Coordinates of C-alpha atoms and ligand atoms in Angstrom, one line a residue:
X1 CA -0.6 -20.2 -21.6
X2 CA -1.4 -16.5 -22.2
X3 CA 0.2 -13.3 -23.8
X4 CA 0.7 -11.6 -20.8
X5 CA 4.6 -11.3 -20.0
X6 CA 5.8 -12.8 -17.3
X7 CA 6.8 -10.3 -14.5
X8 CA 4.8 -11.6 -11.7
X9 CA 4.6 -14.9 -9.7
X10 CA 1.1 -15.4 -9.4
X11 CA -1.3 -17.3 -7.5
X12 CA -3.3 -20.4 -9.2
X13 CA -6.2 -18.7 -8.3
X14 CA -8.4 -16.1 -10.4
X15 CA -11.8 -14.3 -8.3
X16 CA -14.2 -13.5 -10.6
X17 CA -16.8 -11.4 -7.8
X18 CA -16.5 -9.9 -3.6
X19 CA -18.9 -9.3 -0.9
X20 CA -17.5 -6.6 2.0
X21 CA -14.8 -8.1 2.1
X22 CA -15.7 -12.0 0.7
X23 CA -14.3 -12.8 -2.4
X24 CA -15.2 -15.9 -5.0
X25 CA -13.1 -18.4 -7.2
X26 CA -14.2 -19.0 -10.1
X27 CA -14.4 -22.8 -8.8
X28 CA -17.2 -20.9 -6.3
X29 CA -15.0 -21.4 -3.5
X30 CA -14.3 -18.4 -0.5
X31 CA -12.0 -16.5 0.4
X32 CA -11.2 -13.9 3.8
X33 CA -9.6 -11.0 1.6
X34 CA -7.7 -9.7 4.8
X35 CA -5.1 -8.4 1.7
X36 CA -7.5 -5.8 0.0
X37 CA -5.3 -6.6 -3.5
X38 CA -1.9 -4.5 -1.7
X39 CA -4.7 -2.1 0.3
X40 CA -6.4 -1.0 -2.5
X41 CA -9.9 -2.0 -2.2
X42 CA -10.8 0.8 1.2
X43 CA -14.2 0.0 1.4
X44 CA -13.9 -4.1 0.4
X45 CA -15.7 -5.5 -2.2
X46 CA -18.9 -4.4 -4.3
X47 CA -19.2 -1.3 -2.4
X48 CA -22.1 0.6 -2.9
X49 CA -21.5 3.9 -2.9
X50 CA -18.5 3.6 -4.9
X51 CA -20.6 1.7 -7.3
X52 CA -22.8 4.5 -7.9
X53 CA -20.2 6.9 -8.5
X54 CA -18.8 5.1 -10.2
X55 CA -21.8 3.6 -12.0
X56 CA -23.9 7.4 -12.9
X57 CA -20.3 8.8 -13.8
X58 CA -19.3 6.3 -16.4
X59 CA -23.5 7.4 -17.9
X60 CA -21.9 10.7 -17.7
X61 CA -18.8 11.3 -18.7
X62 CA -15.9 8.8 -17.9
X63 CA -12.7 11.7 -19.9
X64 CA -12.4 15.4 -21.1
X65 CA -9.3 16.4 -21.1
X66 CA -7.1 18.2 -18.9
X67 CA -7.4 21.2 -21.9
X68 CA -10.1 21.8 -19.7
X69 CA -11.5 22.1 -16.4
X70 CA -12.6 19.3 -14.6
X71 CA -15.2 20.0 -11.3
X72 CA -14.7 15.9 -9.8
X73 CA -10.8 17.0 -9.8
X74 CA -11.3 20.6 -8.4
X75 CA -13.6 18.8 -5.7
X76 CA -11.6 15.7 -5.2
X77 CA -8.5 18.7 -5.0
X78 CA -10.3 20.9 -2.0
X79 CA -11.4 17.5 -0.1
X80 CA -7.5 16.2 -0.1
X81 CA -5.7 19.7 0.8
X82 CA -8.8 19.7 3.8
X83 CA -7.7 16.6 4.9
X84 CA -4.0 16.8 4.5
X85 CA -3.4 20.5 5.3
X86 CA -1.3 20.4 1.8
X87 CA -2.3 23.8 -0.5
X88 CA -2.5 21.5 -4.5
X89 CA -2.9 18.8 -5.9
X90 CA -1.5 17.1 -9.4
X91 CA -3.4 13.7 -10.3
X92 CA -1.5 10.8 -12.0
X93 CA -3.0 7.9 -12.1
X94 CA -0.9 5.1 -9.9
X95 CA 1.9 5.6 -7.2
X96 CA 4.8 5.7 -8.8
X97 CA 3.9 8.2 -10.7
X98 CA 2.3 10.5 -7.9
X99 CA 6.1 9.9 -7.0
X100 CA 7.6 10.7 -10.1
X101 CA 5.9 14.1 -9.6
X102 CA 7.3 14.6 -6.2
X103 CA 10.6 14.2 -7.1
X104 CA 10.7 16.4 -10.1
X105 CA 8.7 18.7 -8.3
X106 CA 12.0 18.5 -5.5
X107 CA 14.7 18.6 -8.3
X108 CA 11.9 21.9 -9.4
X109 CA 12.8 23.2 -6.3
X110 CA 16.4 22.8 -5.9
X111 CA 16.9 24.6 -9.4
X112 CA 14.8 27.7 -8.7
X113 CA 17.4 27.7 -5.3
X114 CA 20.6 27.5 -7.7
X115 CA 21.3 23.6 -7.2
X116 CA 21.9 22.1 -10.5
X117 CA 22.0 18.7 -9.3
X118 CA 19.6 18.4 -6.9
X119 CA 19.5 15.4 -4.3
X120 CA 17.3 13.3 -2.4
X121 CA 18.0 11.3 0.6
X122 CA 15.8 8.5 0.3
X123 CA 15.2 5.7 3.4
X124 CA 16.9 1.8 2.9
X125 CA 14.1 -0.3 2.9
X126 CA 11.7 1.7 1.4
X127 CA 9.2 1.2 -1.7
X128 CA 8.6 4.1 -3.9
X129 CA 7.2 2.1 -7.8
X130 CA 9.0 0.3 -10.9
X131 CA 10.0 3.7 -12.9
X132 CA 13.1 4.8 -13.5
X133 CA 13.2 6.9 -11.1
X134 CA 11.0 5.6 -8.4
X135 CA 13.0 2.7 -8.6
X136 CA 15.8 4.1 -8.3
X137 CA 14.7 6.0 -4.7
X138 CA 13.6 2.6 -4.1
X139 CA 15.6 0.9 -1.1
X140 CA 15.8 -3.5 -2.3
X141 CA 18.2 -3.7 -4.6
X142 CA 16.2 -7.0 -6.0
X143 CA 13.9 -4.2 -7.7
X144 CA 16.8 -2.4 -9.6
X145 CA 19.5 -5.1 -10.6
X146 CA 19.3 -5.1 -14.3
X147 CA 18.5 -1.8 -14.8
X148 CA 21.6 0.0 -14.2
X149 CA 22.6 3.0 -15.6
X150 CA 19.9 4.6 -12.5
X151 CA 18.4 7.7 -11.9
X152 CA 21.3 9.9 -9.8
X153 CA 20.6 11.9 -7.3
X154 CA 19.1 10.0 -4.8
X155 CA 21.7 9.7 -1.1
X156 CA 20.5 6.2 1.0
X157 CA 21.0 6.1 4.8
X158 CA 19.1 3.8 7.6
X159 CA 15.7 4.3 8.9
X160 CA 14.9 6.3 12.1
X161 CA 18.6 7.7 11.8
X162 CA 18.3 11.1 11.8
X163 CA 22.1 11.8 12.9
X164 CA 22.8 9.9 9.7
X165 CA 20.6 12.4 7.2
X166 CA 22.2 15.0 9.3
X167 CA 25.9 14.0 8.2
X168 CA 25.1 14.1 4.7
X169 CA 23.8 17.4 5.0
X170 CA 26.8 18.8 6.4
X171 CA 29.2 17.6 3.6
X172 CA 26.2 17.4 0.6
X173 CA 25.0 20.7 -0.1
X174 CA 23.2 19.3 -3.4
X175 CA 20.3 17.8 -0.9
X176 CA 17.2 19.6 -2.0
X177 CA 14.5 17.2 0.2
X178 CA 14.2 13.7 2.4
X179 CA 11.7 11.0 0.7
X180 CA 9.8 8.4 3.2
X181 CA 7.0 5.9 4.3
X182 CA 6.1 7.0 7.7
X183 CA 5.0 3.4 8.0
X184 CA 7.5 0.9 4.9
X185 CA 5.1 -1.2 4.0
X186 CA 7.1 -3.7 1.6
X187 CA 10.1 -3.2 3.4
X188 CA 8.1 -5.5 6.4
X189 CA 5.9 -2.8 8.2
X190 CA 8.8 -0.4 10.3
X191 CA 6.9 2.4 11.5
X192 CA 9.2 5.5 12.2
X193 CA 9.0 7.0 15.8
X194 CA 7.6 10.2 16.6
X195 CA 10.6 12.0 18.3
X196 CA 12.3 10.7 14.3
X197 CA 9.8 12.3 12.1
X198 CA 10.0 16.0 14.5
X199 CA 13.4 16.4 14.3
X200 CA 13.8 15.1 10.4
X201 CA 10.4 18.3 10.6
X202 CA 13.1 20.3 12.6
X203 CA 15.8 19.4 10.4
X204 CA 14.2 20.0 7.1
X205 CA 13.1 23.3 7.8
X206 CA 16.3 24.4 8.4
X207 CA 18.6 23.4 6.0
X208 CA 15.7 24.2 3.2
X209 CA 14.7 21.0 2.2
X210 CA 11.5 19.5 1.3
X211 CA 9.8 16.7 3.1
X212 CA 8.0 14.5 1.1
X213 CA 6.1 11.8 2.7
X214 CA 5.0 8.6 0.1
X215 CA 1.5 7.7 1.6
X216 CA 0.7 5.5 -1.7
X217 CA 0.0 2.6 1.0
X218 CA -0.1 3.7 4.5
X219 CA -2.4 7.0 3.0
X220 CA -6.1 7.5 3.2
X221 CA -7.0 5.8 7.1
X222 CA -4.8 2.5 6.9
X223 CA -3.1 3.4 9.9
X224 CA -6.6 5.2 11.9
X225 CA -6.2 8.9 10.2
X226 CA -6.0 10.3 7.3
X227 CA -2.3 10.2 6.4
X228 CA 0.4 8.4 8.2
X229 CA 1.6 11.9 9.4
X230 CA -0.8 13.0 11.4
X231 CA 0.5 10.2 14.1
X232 CA 3.0 12.9 14.5
X233 CA 1.0 15.4 14.3
X234 CA 4.0 16.9 11.6
X235 CA 3.4 19.1 8.9
X236 CA 5.2 17.1 5.2
X237 CA 6.0 19.5 2.3
X238 CA 4.6 16.9 -0.6
X239 CA 2.2 14.0 0.3
X240 CA 2.0 11.1 -2.7
X241 CA -1.0 8.7 -2.7
X242 CA -2.9 6.2 -4.6
X243 CA -3.5 3.0 -4.1
X244 CA -6.5 3.3 -1.2
X245 CA -7.2 6.7 -3.2
X246 CA -10.0 5.1 -5.5
X247 CA -11.0 2.0 -4.0
X248 CA -10.6 0.0 -6.4
X249 CA -10.0 2.7 -9.4
X250 CA -6.7 3.2 -10.5
X251 CA -5.5 7.4 -8.8
X252 CA -3.0 9.0 -7.8
X253 CA -2.0 12.3 -5.8
X254 CA 0.1 14.5 -4.9
X255 CA 0.5 17.3 -2.8
X256 CA 3.1 20.0 -2.1
X257 CA 2.6 22.6 0.6
X258 CA 4.3 25.8 1.6
X259 CA 7.5 26.4 -0.5
X260 CA 6.4 23.2 -2.6
X261 CA 3.6 24.8 -3.7
X262 CA 3.5 27.5 -6.9
X263 CA 6.6 25.7 -8.1
X264 CA 4.5 24.1 -11.1
X265 CA 3.6 26.4 -14.1
X266 CA 2.1 25.6 -17.3
X267 CA 4.1 22.7 -19.3
X268 CA 6.5 21.5 -16.3
X269 CA 4.3 18.4 -16.1
X270 CA 1.4 16.0 -17.3
X271 CA -1.4 13.5 -17.8
X272 CA -3.7 12.5 -20.2
X273 CA -5.1 10.5 -17.5
X274 CA -4.6 12.4 -14.5
X275 CA -7.7 13.9 -12.2
X276 CA -10.2 12.1 -15.3
X277 CA -13.8 12.1 -13.9
X278 CA -13.9 8.2 -13.6
X279 CA -11.1 8.2 -11.2
X280 CA -11.9 11.7 -9.3
X281 CA -15.3 10.3 -9.3
X282 CA -14.2 7.5 -7.3
X283 CA -12.7 8.9 -4.9
X284 CA -14.5 11.4 -3.9
X285 CA -17.0 8.1 -3.2
X286 CA -14.3 7.1 -1.6
X287 CA -13.4 10.1 1.1
X288 CA -17.5 10.1 1.5
X289 CA -17.4 7.0 2.9
X290 CA -14.7 6.4 4.6
X291 CA -15.7 10.0 6.7
X292 CA -19.4 9.2 6.6
X293 CA -18.9 5.6 8.1
X294 CA -16.8 6.6 10.7
X295 CA -14.1 4.4 9.6
X296 CA -10.9 6.3 10.8
X297 CA -12.3 5.6 14.3
X298 CA -13.8 1.3 13.5
X299 CA -10.1 0.5 11.8
X300 CA -8.1 2.0 15.2
X301 CA -10.2 -0.5 17.5
X302 CA -10.3 -3.6 14.6
X303 CA -6.4 -3.3 14.4
X304 CA -5.9 -3.0 17.6
X305 CA -8.0 -5.9 17.9
X306 CA -6.2 -7.5 15.3
X307 CA -2.7 -7.2 17.1
X308 CA -4.2 -8.0 20.2
X309 CA -5.8 -11.3 19.3
X310 CA -2.9 -12.8 17.5
X311 CA -0.2 -11.9 20.5
X312 CA -2.4 -13.5 22.5
X313 CA -3.1 -16.5 19.8
X314 CA 0.6 -17.2 19.1
X315 CA 1.1 -16.3 22.9
X316 CA 3.2 -19.5 22.9
X317 CA 5.2 -20.1 19.6
X318 CA 8.6 -20.1 19.1
X319 CA 9.9 -18.2 15.7
X320 CA 7.3 -14.5 16.7
X321 CA 9.7 -11.8 16.5
X322 CA 7.0 -9.1 16.6
X323 CA 3.9 -8.5 16.1
X324 CA 3.2 -5.0 15.1
X325 CA 1.4 -1.9 12.5
X326 CA -1.0 1.2 13.2
X327 CA -4.5 0.6 12.5
X328 CA -4.9 -2.3 8.9
X329 CA -1.9 -2.0 8.2
X330 CA 0.0 -5.3 10.6
X331 CA 2.8 -7.4 10.2
X332 CA 3.9 -10.4 11.8
X333 CA 7.3 -11.3 11.4
X334 CA 9.2 -14.8 12.0
X335 CA 12.5 -15.5 12.4
X336 CA 12.7 -17.8 9.4
X337 CA 11.7 -17.2 6.2
X338 CA 7.5 -17.7 5.5
X339 CA 6.0 -17.2 1.5
X340 CA 4.9 -20.6 1.7
X341 CA 2.4 -19.3 4.4
X342 CA 1.0 -17.0 1.1
X343 CA -0.3 -20.3 -0.8
X344 CA -1.6 -22.1 2.3
X345 CA -3.0 -19.1 2.8
X346 CA -5.2 -19.5 0.3
X347 CA -5.4 -22.8 0.7
X348 CA -7.4 -22.7 3.5
X349 CA -9.2 -19.5 2.0
X350 CA -7.4 -17.2 3.4
X351 CA -6.1 -14.0 1.5
X352 CA -3.1 -12.4 3.2
X353 CA 1.2 -11.5 1.9
X354 CA 4.2 -12.1 3.1
X355 CA 6.6 -9.4 2.9
X356 CA 10.6 -9.0 2.8
X357 CA 10.8 -12.6 3.4
X358 CA 9.5 -13.0 7.3
X359 CA 6.8 -10.9 7.3
X360 CA 3.5 -11.6 7.3
X361 CA 1.6 -8.1 6.5
X362 CA -2.6 -7.6 6.3
X363 CA -4.0 -4.7 4.7
X364 CA -7.8 -5.6 5.2
X365 CA -10.4 -2.9 3.7
X366 CA -11.2 -0.7 6.4
X367 CA -14.5 -1.8 7.0
X368 CA -13.4 -5.5 7.7
X369 CA -15.9 -6.2 10.8
X370 CA -14.6 -7.1 14.3
X371 CA -16.7 -10.6 13.9
X372 CA -13.9 -11.1 10.5
X373 CA -10.9 -9.7 12.4
X374 CA -12.0 -12.8 15.6
X375 CA -12.4 -14.7 12.6
X376 CA -9.0 -14.0 10.7
X377 CA -7.1 -13.1 14.1
X378 CA -7.9 -17.7 14.8
X379 CA -7.4 -18.6 11.4
X380 CA -4.3 -17.0 10.8
X381 CA -2.7 -18.0 13.9
X382 CA -3.6 -21.5 13.3
X383 CA -1.3 -21.5 10.2
X384 CA 2.0 -19.9 11.8
X385 CA 1.7 -21.8 14.9
X386 CA 1.6 -25.0 11.9
X387 CA 4.0 -23.6 10.4
X388 CA 6.0 -22.9 12.9
X389 CA 5.5 -25.9 15.0
X390 CA 6.3 -27.8 12.0
X391 CA 9.8 -26.7 10.9
X392 CA 12.9 -27.7 13.4
Ligands
LIG1 C1 2.9 0.7 -3.8 C2 3.9 1.7 -3.6 C3 4.5 2.4 -4.3 C4 3.9 2.1 -6.1 O1 2.5 2.6 -6.5 P1 1.7 1.9 -8.0 O2 0.3 2.1 -7.9 O3 1.8 0.4 -8.4 O4 2.8 2.2 -8.9 C5 4.9 4.0 -4.6 N1 5.3 4.2 -2.8 C6 4.8 2.9 -2.0 C7 4.9 3.4 -0.5 C8 3.6 2.0 -2.2 O5 3.3 0.6 -0.8

């Protein structure tokens, strides 16, 4: 046994290399990757543009410091601002860090409005990370249990329930922000209704609250638009990013606009590694490639094909509750816990995930081909049919 801390129930397989959406393990077996490292490998494995950007930057400079200007970070902030409609960007190294920055920003905003004990409204079944503040914001007791005292200042409401948020605002005058994933990932692939998001935007404006969208999983093209909130045509005040941004190189970002912009000054927040030349060069290559290769349109088409394919392949099967999602963020909800499907997928050469106990989750690379989509549908549907038929 290794000396790794036992924080993951790891599957008994190790991969040595990958190409596109195929990975090979240490025994030489090949797998179709429909998970892409949980929405991280935006361009699949070994993409030439990403490899060249990383290798080129590594040969020039890996790290300097935020004590100096970093041109790649400046360029990436410009690109992200243009794509998102936000005004400014803070770079960290992960989703949790991006959300920490957003939470600090919301509190800082509150203090400027003489709210010293700021509250942030958060959702049931949300996931925002594993640091103390972000696990406190997360709507899953399993993530929190044993780590009390939690960070205070979070008020939880049901997802997709505007009246519940309005009701909190009636009596709680310390609210400064509402934080949500417009497409909940870990919670089981649940989409926010467009009407809910429009109502939420209007309510936040009326109350002077910040609207924070955690796009760590659904951002960077995964839903077929650069950002999930763009489907509803709303603009948040704060947006957080991480997973897919660096295509496999760790980077996180907290974007702010309007009322949320211009709040932090020197000394208010920081990160040693945040915005380093290597990570920013990787992210620039990801954004360039997604744009140049037309991957947003491709994501919409392949995602739709996979969902429709699964619907028709699984049409007669008893135990399918729902097949849903957007772009290449797809959930197949069953009527029973189905965690064993992950190992069965592995045995069959398929990398998939199960979240929220009963939801098979697919997060393939944005350049997953139509042929790979068809193969995934046929092979996954067979696995699910067998699983549903075997029990009761
Ligand atoms: C994964 C995830 C996070 C946490 O990101 P880390 O990089 O693991 O810290 C936060 N929010 C959402 C929506 C996520 O999916």
